Amino acid sequence: MAKILITGGSGLVGTHLSKMLKNAGNEVTHLSRSPDPSGDYPTFTWNLRARFIDEEAFSGVDHIIHLAGAGVADKRWTKDRKKVILESRTAGIRLLHEYVIRLGIRLKSFISASAIGYYGSDTGTEVVTEASPPGDDFLARVVQAWEAEADIFREITTVSKVRVGVVLSEKGGAMVEILKPIKYFLGAPLGSGQQIMSWIHIDDLCRIFQFVMEKELSGTYNATAPNAVTNEALTRLLAKTVNKPLFLPNVPAVMMKLLLGEMSQIVLGGSNVSAAKIQKQGFKFSFTQIDHAVKDLLE
Ligand SMILES: NC(=O)c1ccc[n+]([C@@H]2O[C@H](COP(=O)([O-])OP(=O)(O)OC[C@H]3O[C@@H](n4cnc5c(N)ncnc54)[C@H](OP(=O)(O)O)[C@@H]3O)[C@@H](O)[C@H]2O)c1
């Protein structure tokens, strides 16, 4: 099987993906800023600021999957934070490329996480595909730079970019954040509640990474389930699933803007993202309906 080096393998997606790839018989190793010696995978150090990667990390590697990046919703978007969000994604790729070239590593593929933020924070109800134009807000510009950086690997190997949607997992991310106020009887849809959330069950997302790797697909692929839902529909479904009432009015958009500043775009905007391209390649989603996905994760 293959030897796969994952950056950001310690994160929400990386943990799930590593397990899936290992269970399929692959050898999985991680690159981390702070390796945990008791972790489940051999983990090597990298340091973007010092432009350092432990060269051992590249020994025998077939594929690199780049997931590392500072959390976009972790802190308010100050000027400094925006720089960290961008550079934690792009500088890592540049550094990996430099080492791969210098060490003469023959990669079968370089796969980078990307995000549906590419299309802009709010594209309304119109269905967007991989061929749709990019947006023009902060995250859209970050994603464009991130994907362009990944393409530097095209001179030596197959490159694919997986435009990740709103990942549903019981271990973290959007679903856990929506559930927090619901559990304290404070849940409510955000803003109009009509913004579209192009979600994906974490298992399907990791299966897409595996699929793209095994088929050595190149180019960009949206990773979102075929049937997106509104923020209100998801909030109501989650409340019902955990048997909590939802009686408060929607949280006004202006309040979200005051609380989160520019970052409020993440929760107030939405996009209806097509899954057709990856399906045309033969990928079959296990979870196409939100109630099925939520039931699987929470029950
Ligand atoms: N989760 C989602 O809903 C979602 C949606 C769209 C796109 N994505 C993208 O998919 C990728 C994986 O997402 P995730 O949810 O697994 O993210 P995550 O849980 O936040 O993990 C990302 C990993 O990146 C590394 N990292 C964090 N800050 C960093 C920094 N400043 N510089 C370098 N590395 C840093 C960390 O690994 P170490 O601490 O071990 O270095 C961390 O475990 C990310 O690029 C994310 O933007 C996720």
CSV table of C-alpha atoms and ligand atoms in Angstrom, one decimal:
chain,number,residue,atom,x,y,z
A,1,MET,CA,0.0,0.0,0.0
A,2,ALA,CA,1.0,3.6,0.1
A,3,LYS,CA,3.0,5.7,2.5
A,4,ILE,CA,1.2,9.0,3.2
A,5,LEU,CA,2.5,12.0,5.0
A,6,ILE,CA,-0.3,14.3,6.4
A,7,THR,CA,0.3,17.8,7.5
A,8,GLY,CA,-2.2,18.9,10.2
A,9,GLY,CA,-2.9,15.2,10.8
A,10,SER,CA,-3.6,16.0,14.5
A,11,GLY,CA,-6.8,18.0,13.6
A,12,LEU,CA,-10.4,17.1,13.2
A,13,VAL,CA,-10.2,15.9,9.7
A,14,GLY,CA,-6.6,14.6,10.0
A,15,THR,CA,-7.4,12.3,12.9
A,16,HIS,CA,-10.4,10.7,11.1
A,17,LEU,CA,-8.5,10.5,7.8
A,18,SER,CA,-5.4,9.0,9.3
A,19,LYS,CA,-7.4,6.2,10.9
A,20,MET,CA,-9.3,5.5,7.7
A,21,LEU,CA,-6.1,5.3,5.6
A,22,LYS,CA,-4.3,3.2,8.2
A,23,ASN,CA,-7.2,0.8,8.4
A,24,ALA,CA,-7.1,0.4,4.6
A,25,GLY,CA,-3.5,-0.9,5.0
A,26,ASN,CA,-1.5,2.3,4.3
A,27,GLU,CA,1.4,3.6,6.3
A,28,VAL,CA,0.4,7.0,7.7
A,29,THR,CA,2.8,9.6,9.2
A,30,HIS,CA,2.2,13.2,10.3
A,31,LEU,CA,3.9,16.5,10.2
A,32,SER,CA,3.2,18.7,13.2
A,33,ARG,CA,4.4,21.9,14.9
A,34,SER,CA,4.4,20.0,18.2
A,35,PRO,CA,4.6,16.2,17.8
A,36,ASP,CA,3.0,14.2,20.5
A,37,PRO,CA,5.4,11.3,21.3
A,38,SER,CA,2.5,9.2,22.6
A,39,GLY,CA,0.4,9.8,19.4
A,40,ASP,CA,-0.9,7.0,17.2
A,41,TYR,CA,1.3,7.8,14.1
A,42,PRO,CA,5.0,8.5,13.6
A,43,THR,CA,5.1,12.3,13.7
A,44,PHE,CA,7.8,14.6,12.5
A,45,THR,CA,8.4,18.2,13.3
A,46,TRP,CA,8.1,21.2,11.0
A,47,ASN,CA,8.5,24.8,11.8
A,48,LEU,CA,7.2,27.3,9.2
A,49,ARG,CA,8.9,30.3,10.7
A,50,ALA,CA,12.3,28.6,10.9
A,51,ARG,CA,11.7,27.1,7.4
A,52,PHE,CA,12.5,23.6,8.9
A,53,ILE,CA,11.1,20.1,8.2
A,54,ASP,CA,12.6,17.0,9.7
A,55,GLU,CA,14.0,15.3,6.5
A,56,GLU,CA,13.1,11.9,7.9
A,57,ALA,CA,9.5,12.8,7.2
A,58,PHE,CA,10.0,12.3,3.5
A,59,SER,CA,11.6,8.9,3.5
A,60,GLY,CA,9.6,6.6,1.1
A,61,VAL,CA,6.6,9.0,0.9
A,62,ASP,CA,4.2,8.4,-1.9
A,63,HIS,CA,1.5,11.0,-1.2
A,64,ILE,CA,1.4,14.2,0.8
A,65,ILE,CA,-2.0,15.4,2.1
A,66,HIS,CA,-1.9,19.0,3.2
A,67,LEU,CA,-4.5,19.8,5.9
A,68,ALA,CA,-2.6,22.2,8.1
A,69,GLY,CA,-3.9,25.6,8.6
A,70,ALA,CA,-4.9,28.0,11.5
A,71,GLY,CA,-8.6,27.7,12.4
A,72,VAL,CA,-10.6,30.3,10.4
A,73,ALA,CA,-13.2,30.5,13.1
A,74,ASP,CA,-11.0,30.3,16.2
A,75,LYS,CA,-10.2,34.0,16.7
A,76,ARG,CA,-11.4,37.4,15.5
A,77,TRP,CA,-10.0,38.4,12.2
A,78,THR,CA,-7.5,41.1,13.1
A,79,LYS,CA,-4.8,42.0,10.6
A,80,ASP,CA,-2.3,39.7,12.3
A,81,ARG,CA,-4.8,36.8,12.5
A,82,LYS,CA,-5.6,37.1,8.8
A,83,LYS,CA,-1.9,36.8,8.0
A,84,VAL,CA,-1.7,33.7,10.1
A,85,ILE,CA,-4.8,32.2,8.4
A,86,LEU,CA,-3.2,32.7,5.0
A,87,GLU,CA,0.4,31.9,5.7
A,88,SER,CA,-0.3,28.8,7.8
A,89,ARG,CA,-1.7,27.3,4.5
A,90,THR,CA,0.5,28.7,1.8
A,91,ALA,CA,4.0,28.9,3.4
A,92,GLY,CA,3.6,25.2,4.4
A,93,ILE,CA,3.2,24.2,0.8
A,94,ARG,CA,6.1,26.3,-0.3
A,95,LEU,CA,8.3,24.7,2.3
A,96,LEU,CA,7.2,21.1,1.5
A,97,HIS,CA,7.9,21.8,-2.2
A,98,GLU,CA,11.4,23.1,-1.5
A,99,TYR,CA,12.2,19.9,0.5
A,100,VAL,CA,10.6,17.5,-2.0
A,101,ILE,CA,12.7,19.1,-4.8
A,102,ARG,CA,15.9,19.2,-2.9
A,103,LEU,CA,15.6,15.6,-1.6
A,104,GLY,CA,14.4,14.4,-5.0
A,105,ILE,CA,11.3,12.7,-3.6
A,106,ARG,CA,9.2,11.0,-6.3
A,107,LEU,CA,5.6,11.8,-5.2
A,108,LYS,CA,2.6,10.0,-6.7
A,109,SER,CA,0.4,13.0,-5.7
A,110,PHE,CA,0.1,16.1,-3.7
A,111,ILE,CA,-3.4,16.6,-2.3
A,112,SER,CA,-4.3,19.9,-0.6
A,113,ALA,CA,-7.4,20.7,1.5
A,114,SER,CA,-9.1,23.7,0.1
A,115,ALA,CA,-12.5,25.2,1.0
A,116,ILE,CA,-15.9,26.1,-0.5
A,117,GLY,CA,-15.1,29.6,0.8
A,118,TYR,CA,-13.4,29.9,-2.6
A,119,TYR,CA,-16.8,30.9,-4.1
A,120,GLY,CA,-17.3,33.7,-1.6
A,121,SER,CA,-19.0,33.8,1.7
A,122,ASP,CA,-22.6,34.2,0.4
A,123,THR,CA,-23.5,33.0,-3.1
A,124,GLY,CA,-27.2,32.7,-2.3
A,125,THR,CA,-29.2,29.8,-3.6
A,126,GLU,CA,-27.6,29.5,-7.0
A,127,VAL,CA,-25.7,26.2,-7.4
A,128,VAL,CA,-22.0,26.7,-7.7
A,129,THR,CA,-19.6,24.2,-9.4
A,130,GLU,CA,-15.9,23.9,-9.6
A,131,ALA,CA,-16.1,26.0,-12.8
A,132,SER,CA,-17.8,28.9,-11.0
A,133,PRO,CA,-15.8,32.1,-10.5
A,134,PRO,CA,-14.1,32.8,-7.2
A,135,GLY,CA,-15.5,35.3,-4.7
A,136,ASP,CA,-13.9,38.5,-3.6
A,137,ASP,CA,-13.9,38.5,0.2
A,138,PHE,CA,-11.1,37.6,2.6
A,139,LEU,CA,-11.6,33.8,2.7
A,140,ALA,CA,-12.2,33.6,-1.0
A,141,ARG,CA,-8.8,35.3,-1.5
A,142,VAL,CA,-7.1,33.0,1.0
A,143,VAL,CA,-8.5,29.9,-0.8
A,144,GLN,CA,-7.4,31.2,-4.2
A,145,ALA,CA,-3.8,31.8,-2.9
A,146,TRP,CA,-3.9,28.4,-1.1
A,147,GLU,CA,-4.9,26.5,-4.3
A,148,ALA,CA,-2.4,28.5,-6.5
A,149,GLU,CA,0.3,27.5,-4.1
A,150,ALA,CA,-0.7,23.8,-4.3
A,151,ASP,CA,-0.3,24.1,-8.0
A,152,ILE,CA,3.4,24.6,-7.7
A,153,PHE,CA,3.6,20.8,-7.3
A,154,ARG,CA,2.2,20.3,-10.8
A,155,GLU,CA,5.6,20.5,-12.3
A,156,ILE,CA,6.5,17.2,-10.5
A,157,THR,CA,3.3,15.3,-9.7
A,158,THR,CA,-0.5,15.0,-9.8
A,159,VAL,CA,-2.1,17.8,-7.8
A,160,SER,CA,-5.6,17.8,-6.4
A,161,LYS,CA,-7.5,20.3,-4.3
A,162,VAL,CA,-10.5,19.2,-2.2
A,163,ARG,CA,-12.8,22.1,-1.6
A,164,VAL,CA,-14.2,21.1,1.8
A,165,GLY,CA,-17.7,22.1,2.9
A,166,VAL,CA,-19.1,22.4,6.4
A,167,VAL,CA,-17.7,19.3,8.0
A,168,LEU,CA,-20.2,17.4,10.3
A,169,SER,CA,-18.5,15.5,13.1
A,170,GLU,CA,-19.5,14.8,16.7
A,171,LYS,CA,-15.9,15.6,17.8
A,172,GLY,CA,-15.8,19.3,16.7
A,173,GLY,CA,-16.5,21.9,14.0
A,174,ALA,CA,-19.8,23.5,13.1
A,175,MET,CA,-22.2,20.9,14.4
A,176,VAL,CA,-20.7,20.9,17.9
A,177,GLU,CA,-20.8,24.7,17.9
A,178,ILE,CA,-24.5,24.8,16.9
A,179,LEU,CA,-25.3,22.2,19.6
A,180,LYS,CA,-23.6,24.1,22.4
A,181,PRO,CA,-26.4,26.8,22.9
A,182,ILE,CA,-29.1,24.3,22.0
A,183,LYS,CA,-28.1,22.2,25.0
A,184,TYR,CA,-28.5,25.2,27.3
A,185,PHE,CA,-32.0,26.1,25.8
A,186,LEU,CA,-30.4,29.0,23.9
A,187,GLY,CA,-30.3,27.6,20.4
A,188,ALA,CA,-31.7,29.7,17.5
A,189,PRO,CA,-31.0,30.0,13.8
A,190,LEU,CA,-28.5,32.7,12.9
A,191,GLY,CA,-29.5,35.8,10.9
A,192,SER,CA,-32.2,35.0,8.4
A,193,GLY,CA,-31.6,31.3,8.9
A,194,GLN,CA,-32.0,30.9,5.2
A,195,GLN,CA,-28.3,30.9,4.3
A,196,ILE,CA,-27.4,27.5,2.7
A,197,MET,CA,-25.0,25.2,4.5
A,198,SER,CA,-23.2,22.8,2.1
A,199,TRP,CA,-22.4,20.2,4.7
A,200,ILE,CA,-20.5,16.9,4.5
A,201,HIS,CA,-20.3,14.0,6.9
A,202,ILE,CA,-16.7,13.6,8.1
A,203,ASP,CA,-16.7,10.0,6.9
A,204,ASP,CA,-17.6,11.0,3.3
A,205,LEU,CA,-15.1,13.8,3.4
A,206,CYS,CA,-12.3,11.4,4.3
A,207,ARG,CA,-13.5,8.9,1.8
A,208,ILE,CA,-13.2,11.6,-0.9
A,209,PHE,CA,-9.6,12.3,0.1
A,210,GLN,CA,-8.9,8.5,-0.1
A,211,PHE,CA,-10.7,8.3,-3.4
A,212,VAL,CA,-8.9,11.2,-5.0
A,213,MET,CA,-5.6,9.7,-3.8
A,214,GLU,CA,-6.2,6.2,-5.0
A,215,LYS,CA,-7.5,7.3,-8.4
A,216,GLU,CA,-4.8,9.9,-8.6
A,217,LEU,CA,-7.3,12.5,-9.7
A,218,SER,CA,-6.1,16.0,-10.5
A,219,GLY,CA,-7.8,19.3,-10.3
A,220,THR,CA,-10.4,20.7,-7.9
A,221,TYR,CA,-13.2,18.8,-6.4
A,222,ASN,CA,-16.0,20.0,-4.2
A,223,ALA,CA,-16.5,17.9,-1.1
A,224,THR,CA,-20.1,18.6,-0.1
A,225,ALA,CA,-23.0,16.3,0.2
A,226,PRO,CA,-25.5,16.5,-2.7
A,227,ASN,CA,-28.4,18.0,-0.6
A,228,ALA,CA,-27.5,21.2,1.2
A,229,VAL,CA,-29.7,22.6,3.9
A,230,THR,CA,-30.5,26.0,5.4
A,231,ASN,CA,-29.0,27.1,8.7
A,232,GLU,CA,-32.5,27.0,10.1
A,233,ALA,CA,-33.2,23.5,9.0
A,234,LEU,CA,-30.0,22.2,10.4
A,235,THR,CA,-30.5,24.0,13.7
A,236,ARG,CA,-34.0,22.6,14.0
A,237,LEU,CA,-32.9,19.1,13.2
A,238,LEU,CA,-30.1,19.2,15.7
A,239,ALA,CA,-32.4,20.5,18.5
A,240,LYS,CA,-34.9,17.7,17.7
A,241,THR,CA,-32.3,15.0,17.6
A,242,VAL,CA,-31.0,16.0,21.1
A,243,ASN,CA,-34.6,16.5,22.4
A,244,LYS,CA,-34.3,20.2,23.2
A,245,PRO,CA,-36.9,22.8,22.4
A,246,LEU,CA,-36.0,25.7,20.0
A,247,PHE,CA,-38.2,28.7,21.0
A,248,LEU,CA,-36.0,31.7,20.7
A,249,PRO,CA,-36.2,34.1,17.7
A,250,ASN,CA,-33.3,34.0,15.2
A,251,VAL,CA,-30.2,35.7,16.4
A,252,PRO,CA,-30.2,39.0,14.5
A,253,ALA,CA,-27.4,39.4,11.9
A,254,VAL,CA,-26.4,42.7,13.4
A,255,MET,CA,-25.7,41.0,16.7
A,256,MET,CA,-23.5,38.4,15.0
A,257,LYS,CA,-21.6,41.2,13.3
A,258,LEU,CA,-21.0,42.9,16.6
A,259,LEU,CA,-19.9,39.7,18.2
A,260,LEU,CA,-17.7,38.4,15.5
A,261,GLY,CA,-16.9,41.3,13.3
A,262,GLU,CA,-15.9,40.4,9.7
A,263,MET,CA,-15.7,36.7,10.7
A,264,SER,CA,-19.6,36.7,11.0
A,265,GLN,CA,-19.5,36.1,7.2
A,266,ILE,CA,-18.8,32.4,8.0
A,267,VAL,CA,-22.1,32.0,9.8
A,268,LEU,CA,-24.3,34.5,8.1
A,269,GLY,CA,-23.4,33.6,4.5
A,270,GLY,CA,-23.9,30.4,2.7
A,271,SER,CA,-23.5,28.7,-0.6
A,272,ASN,CA,-25.2,25.9,-2.5
A,273,VAL,CA,-22.3,23.8,-3.7
A,274,SER,CA,-22.5,21.1,-6.3
A,275,ALA,CA,-21.2,17.6,-5.6
A,276,ALA,CA,-21.7,16.5,-9.2
A,277,LYS,CA,-18.0,16.5,-10.3
A,278,ILE,CA,-16.8,14.0,-7.8
A,279,GLN,CA,-19.9,11.9,-8.3
A,280,LYS,CA,-19.2,11.8,-12.0
A,281,GLN,CA,-15.8,10.3,-11.2
A,282,GLY,CA,-17.6,7.4,-9.5
A,283,PHE,CA,-17.6,8.6,-5.9
A,284,LYS,CA,-20.7,7.3,-3.9
A,285,PHE,CA,-21.7,9.3,-0.9
A,286,SER,CA,-22.7,7.3,2.2
A,287,PHE,CA,-24.7,10.3,3.5
A,288,THR,CA,-26.7,12.3,1.1
A,289,GLN,CA,-29.5,13.4,3.4
A,290,ILE,CA,-28.8,15.6,6.5
A,291,ASP,CA,-31.2,13.6,8.8
A,292,HIS,CA,-29.3,10.4,8.0
A,293,ALA,CA,-25.9,12.1,8.6
A,294,VAL,CA,-27.0,13.7,11.9
A,295,LYS,CA,-28.6,10.5,13.2
A,296,ASP,CA,-25.4,8.6,12.4
A,297,LEU,CA,-23.3,11.1,14.3
A,298,LEU,CA,-25.5,11.8,17.3
A,299,GLU,CA,-27.4,8.6,18.0
B,1,LIG,N1,-13.6,21.5,9.4
B,1,LIG,C1,-14.2,22.2,8.5
B,1,LIG,O1,-15.5,22.4,8.5
B,1,LIG,C2,-13.5,22.7,7.3
B,1,LIG,C3,-14.2,23.4,6.3
B,1,LIG,C4,-13.5,23.8,5.1
B,1,LIG,C5,-12.1,23.6,5.1
B,1,LIG,N2,-11.5,23.0,6.0
B,1,LIG,C6,-10.0,22.9,5.9
B,1,LIG,O2,-9.6,21.5,6.1
B,1,LIG,C7,-8.3,21.5,6.8
B,1,LIG,C8,-8.4,20.6,8.0
B,1,LIG,O3,-9.5,21.1,8.8
B,1,LIG,P1,-9.7,20.6,10.3
B,1,LIG,O4,-11.1,20.9,10.7
B,1,LIG,O5,-9.2,19.3,10.5
B,1,LIG,O6,-8.7,21.7,11.0
B,1,LIG,P2,-8.1,21.7,12.5
B,1,LIG,O7,-8.9,20.7,13.3
B,1,LIG,O8,-8.1,23.1,13.0
B,1,LIG,O9,-6.6,21.1,12.3
B,1,LIG,C9,-5.7,21.8,11.5
B,1,LIG,C10,-4.3,21.4,11.9
B,1,LIG,O10,-3.4,22.4,11.4
B,1,LIG,C11,-2.4,22.6,12.2
B,1,LIG,N3,-2.3,24.0,12.5
B,1,LIG,C12,-3.1,24.8,13.2
B,1,LIG,N4,-2.6,26.1,13.2
B,1,LIG,C13,-1.5,26.1,12.5
B,1,LIG,C14,-0.6,27.1,12.1
B,1,LIG,N5,-0.7,28.4,12.5
B,1,LIG,N6,0.4,26.8,11.3
B,1,LIG,C15,0.6,25.5,10.8
B,1,LIG,N7,-0.2,24.5,11.2
B,1,LIG,C16,-1.3,24.8,12.0
B,1,LIG,C17,-2.6,21.9,13.5
B,1,LIG,O11,-1.7,20.7,13.6
B,1,LIG,P3,-0.4,20.7,14.6
B,1,LIG,O12,-0.8,21.4,15.8
B,1,LIG,O13,-0.2,19.3,14.8
B,1,LIG,O14,0.7,21.4,13.8
B,1,LIG,C18,-4.1,21.4,13.4
B,1,LIG,O15,-4.3,20.1,14.0
B,1,LIG,C19,-8.0,22.9,7.2
B,1,LIG,O16,-7.1,23.5,6.3
B,1,LIG,C20,-9.3,23.6,7.0
B,1,LIG,O17,-9.2,25.0,6.7
B,1,LIG,C21,-12.1,22.5,7.2
